[in-house]
Short mmCIF file of the C-alpha atoms (twelve columns), coordinates in Angstrom:
data_MODEL
# 
_entry.id   MODEL 
# 
loop_
_atom_site.group_PDB 
_atom_site.id 
_atom_site.type_symbol 
_atom_site.label_atom_id 
_atom_site.label_alt_id 
_atom_site.label_comp_id 
_atom_site.label_asym_id 
_atom_site.label_seq_id 
_atom_site.Cartn_x 
_atom_site.Cartn_y 
_atom_site.Cartn_z 
_atom_site.pdbx_PDB_model_num 
ATOM 1   C CA . MET A 1   -4.577  33.509 48.423  1 
ATOM 2   C CA . SER A 2   -7.656  31.841 47.088  1 
ATOM 3   C CA . HIS A 3   -6.419  32.324 43.523  1 
ATOM 4   C CA . ALA A 4   -3.207  30.379 44.062  1 
ATOM 5   C CA . VAL A 5   -4.780  26.950 43.894  1 
ATOM 6   C CA . PRO A 6   -6.642  27.613 40.569  1 
ATOM 7   C CA . ALA A 7   -3.487  29.160 39.191  1 
ATOM 8   C CA . LEU A 8   -1.485  26.101 40.056  1 
ATOM 9   C CA . ALA A 9   -4.209  23.871 38.524  1 
ATOM 10  C CA . VAL A 10  -4.206  25.813 35.208  1 
ATOM 11  C CA . ALA A 11  -0.416  25.845 35.161  1 
ATOM 12  C CA . VAL A 12  -0.247  22.014 35.474  1 
ATOM 13  C CA . LEU A 13  -2.991  21.660 32.929  1 
ATOM 14  C CA . CYS A 14  -0.940  23.865 30.548  1 
ATOM 15  C CA . ALA A 15  2.213   21.821 31.101  1 
ATOM 16  C CA . SER A 16  0.362   18.696 30.364  1 
ATOM 17  C CA . GLY A 17  -1.159  20.159 27.213  1 
ATOM 18  C CA . CYS A 18  2.227   19.963 25.399  1 
ATOM 19  C CA . VAL A 19  0.973   16.853 23.611  1 
ATOM 20  C CA . TRP A 20  -1.387  19.175 21.712  1 
ATOM 21  C CA . TYR A 21  0.400   22.501 21.366  1 
ATOM 22  C CA . VAL A 22  3.934   21.328 20.550  1 
ATOM 23  C CA . PRO A 23  2.727   19.558 17.301  1 
ATOM 24  C CA . ALA A 24  0.504   22.612 16.660  1 
ATOM 25  C CA . ILE A 25  3.591   24.870 16.780  1 
ATOM 26  C CA . ALA A 26  5.312   22.469 14.301  1 
ATOM 27  C CA . ASP A 27  2.301   22.714 11.981  1 
ATOM 28  C CA . VAL A 28  2.204   26.494 12.050  1 
ATOM 29  C CA . ARG A 29  6.046   26.752 11.594  1 
ATOM 30  C CA . ALA A 30  5.964   24.350 8.593   1 
ATOM 31  C CA . GLY A 31  4.198   26.989 6.599   1 
ATOM 32  C CA . ALA A 32  3.165   26.034 2.982   1 
ATOM 33  C CA . ASP A 33  4.248   22.515 3.682   1 
ATOM 34  C CA . ARG A 34  1.005   21.900 5.576   1 
ATOM 35  C CA . PRO A 35  -2.516  22.497 4.143   1 
ATOM 36  C CA . ALA A 36  -4.102  25.889 5.132   1 
ATOM 37  C CA . SER A 37  -6.832  24.066 7.057   1 
ATOM 38  C CA . ARG A 38  -4.283  22.194 9.227   1 
ATOM 39  C CA . ARG A 39  -2.411  25.463 9.970   1 
ATOM 40  C CA . THR A 40  -5.701  27.174 10.889  1 
ATOM 41  C CA . ALA A 41  -6.628  24.295 13.195  1 
ATOM 42  C CA . ALA A 42  -3.190  24.538 14.755  1 
ATOM 43  C CA . ALA A 43  -3.637  28.296 15.273  1 
ATOM 44  C CA . ALA A 44  -6.958  27.456 16.989  1 
ATOM 45  C CA . CYS A 45  -5.120  24.996 19.363  1 
ATOM 46  C CA . LEU A 46  -2.423  27.540 20.112  1 
ATOM 47  C CA . THR A 47  -5.062  30.202 20.780  1 
ATOM 48  C CA . GLY A 48  -6.834  27.992 23.253  1 
ATOM 49  C CA . TRP A 49  -3.708  26.921 25.070  1 
ATOM 50  C CA . GLY A 50  -2.291  30.498 24.926  1 
ATOM 51  C CA . THR A 51  -5.484  31.654 26.641  1 
ATOM 52  C CA . ALA A 52  -5.108  29.088 29.348  1 
ATOM 53  C CA . ALA A 53  -1.401  30.184 29.818  1 
ATOM 54  C CA . LEU A 54  -2.597  33.892 30.022  1 
ATOM 55  C CA . ILE A 55  -5.008  33.039 32.824  1 
ATOM 56  C CA . VAL A 56  -2.192  31.803 35.072  1 
ATOM 57  C CA . PRO A 57  -0.619  35.343 35.686  1 
ATOM 58  C CA . LEU A 58  -4.082  36.801 36.002  1 
ATOM 59  C CA . LEU A 59  -4.928  34.333 38.781  1 
ATOM 60  C CA . LEU A 60  -1.541  34.886 40.476  1 
ATOM 61  C CA . ALA A 61  -2.130  38.637 40.426  1 
ATOM 62  C CA . ALA A 62  -5.432  37.987 42.087  1 
ATOM 63  C CA . ALA A 63  -7.424  39.592 39.198  1 
ATOM 64  C CA . PRO A 64  -11.173 39.744 39.673  1 
ATOM 65  C CA . TRP A 65  -13.020 36.549 38.704  1 
ATOM 66  C CA . ALA A 66  -15.076 38.514 36.161  1 
ATOM 67  C CA . LEU A 67  -11.846 39.455 34.331  1 
ATOM 68  C CA . VAL A 68  -10.520 35.944 34.405  1 
ATOM 69  C CA . ALA A 69  -13.865 34.668 32.995  1 
ATOM 70  C CA . ALA A 70  -13.873 37.365 30.344  1 
ATOM 71  C CA . VAL A 71  -10.391 36.448 29.163  1 
ATOM 72  C CA . ALA A 72  -11.338 32.732 29.143  1 
ATOM 73  C CA . GLY A 73  -14.520 33.455 27.208  1 
ATOM 74  C CA . ALA A 74  -12.740 35.620 24.648  1 
ATOM 75  C CA . GLY A 75  -10.025 33.053 24.172  1 
ATOM 76  C CA . ALA A 76  -12.603 30.259 23.824  1 
ATOM 77  C CA . ALA A 77  -14.586 32.242 21.261  1 
ATOM 78  C CA . SER A 78  -11.398 33.058 19.241  1 
ATOM 79  C CA . SER A 79  -10.282 29.434 19.347  1 
ATOM 80  C CA . ALA A 80  -13.824 28.202 18.278  1 
ATOM 81  C CA . ALA A 81  -13.946 30.711 15.429  1 
ATOM 82  C CA . LEU A 82  -10.507 29.577 14.233  1 
ATOM 83  C CA . LEU A 83  -11.504 25.924 14.605  1 
ATOM 84  C CA . LEU A 84  -14.681 26.404 12.525  1 
ATOM 85  C CA . HIS A 85  -12.843 28.361 9.886   1 
ATOM 86  C CA . GLY A 86  -10.233 25.590 9.621   1 
ATOM 87  C CA . ARG A 87  -13.058 23.053 9.310   1 
ATOM 88  C CA . ALA A 88  -14.622 25.042 6.471   1 
ATOM 89  C CA . GLN A 89  -11.165 25.293 4.758   1 
ATOM 90  C CA . HIS A 90  -10.741 21.471 5.103   1 
ATOM 91  C CA . GLY A 91  -14.141 20.871 3.371   1 
ATOM 92  C CA . THR A 92  -13.116 23.223 0.561   1 
ATOM 93  C CA . GLU A 93  -9.739  21.464 0.176   1 
ATOM 94  C CA . GLN A 94  -11.491 18.071 0.109   1 
ATOM 95  C CA . ARG A 95  -13.955 19.154 -2.575  1 
ATOM 96  C CA . GLU A 96  -11.108 20.577 -4.660  1 
ATOM 97  C CA . GLU A 97  -9.150  17.376 -4.341  1 
ATOM 98  C CA . ALA A 98  -12.178 15.297 -5.236  1 
ATOM 99  C CA . ARG A 99  -12.715 17.462 -8.353  1 
ATOM 100 C CA . ARG A 100 -9.038  16.960 -9.357  1 
ATOM 101 C CA . TRP A 101 -9.324  13.209 -9.031  1 
ATOM 102 C CA . ALA A 102 -12.596 13.210 -10.941 1 
ATOM 103 C CA . GLU A 103 -10.966 15.016 -13.811 1 
ATOM 104 C CA . LEU A 104 -8.424  12.251 -13.962 1 
ATOM 105 C CA . GLY A 105 -11.223 9.737  -14.213 1 
ATOM 106 C CA . CYS A 106 -10.525 8.120  -10.856 1 
ATOM 107 C CA . VAL A 107 -13.188 7.050  -8.318  1 
ATOM 108 C CA . GLN A 108 -12.295 8.106  -4.821  1 
ATOM 109 C CA . TRP A 109 -12.764 5.647  -2.067  1 
ATOM 110 C CA . VAL A 110 -15.033 6.852  0.739   1 
ATOM 111 C CA . ALA A 111 -14.760 5.350  4.119   1 
ATOM 112 C CA . ALA A 112 -18.102 3.682  5.240   1 
ATOM 113 C CA . GLY A 113 -19.693 4.776  8.492   1 
ATOM 114 C CA . ARG A 114 -18.185 8.223  8.581   1 
ATOM 115 C CA . ARG A 115 -20.345 10.936 10.040  1 
ATOM 116 C CA . PRO A 116 -21.201 13.878 7.821   1 
ATOM 117 C CA . GLY A 117 -19.062 16.998 8.245   1 
ATOM 118 C CA . ARG A 118 -21.977 19.007 9.685   1 
ATOM 119 C CA . VAL A 119 -22.397 16.666 12.630  1 
ATOM 120 C CA . ARG A 120 -18.668 16.959 13.515  1 
ATOM 121 C CA . VAL A 121 -18.840 20.738 13.206  1 
ATOM 122 C CA . ALA A 122 -21.945 20.796 15.417  1 
ATOM 123 C CA . TRP A 123 -20.204 18.648 18.076  1 
ATOM 124 C CA . ALA A 124 -17.071 20.863 17.936  1 
ATOM 125 C CA . LEU A 125 -19.150 24.018 18.149  1 
ATOM 126 C CA . ALA A 126 -21.113 22.667 21.079  1 
ATOM 127 C CA . ALA A 127 -18.012 21.677 22.935  1 
ATOM 128 C CA . ALA A 128 -16.241 24.941 22.174  1 
ATOM 129 C CA . THR A 129 -19.110 27.014 23.531  1 
ATOM 130 C CA . VAL A 130 -20.727 24.911 26.307  1 
ATOM 131 C CA . LEU A 131 -17.606 23.952 28.153  1 
ATOM 132 C CA . PRO A 132 -16.002 27.446 28.422  1 
ATOM 133 C CA . GLY A 133 -19.444 28.938 29.188  1 
ATOM 134 C CA . THR A 134 -19.860 26.457 32.048  1 
ATOM 135 C CA . ALA A 135 -16.333 27.271 33.339  1 
ATOM 136 C CA . ALA A 136 -17.098 30.997 33.213  1 
ATOM 137 C CA . ALA A 137 -20.389 30.358 35.134  1 
ATOM 138 C CA . VAL A 138 -18.543 28.427 37.788  1 
ATOM 139 C CA . LEU A 139 -15.887 31.143 38.075  1 
ATOM 140 C CA . LEU A 140 -18.468 33.845 38.389  1 
ATOM 141 C CA . ALA A 141 -20.537 31.848 40.879  1 
ATOM 142 C CA . GLY A 142 -17.477 31.188 43.089  1 
ATOM 143 C CA . ARG A 143 -17.124 34.676 44.478  1 
# 
């Protein structure tokens, strides 16, 4: 019975996450109407939320905590890999667009005070690895 409370918590979290995964579904379904980087980022979002949804039946079936942590870690790793790939695609798309505008002789406006892309990727990577790792450690320590 000790798995019922975490299962309920994850289910409520998944239900409240609709503000992220419903637009992500729309982006993926839009196909070529959206840039490839946006579709990849949406796939990363859906992978993360899908992993959380997959954890609920595992918790309700009273699966071992090690299995739950392994599924959470695998989902987090997949989501992080998709997120980083989408970020790399976005950079490539931005450079291509800047090249196209340069060929037309236009100067592209650059927002002042923006952080470099590497810093954002570093923060995203840190969040995508540290938080699930911490959650897995808490799950494994709670035997």
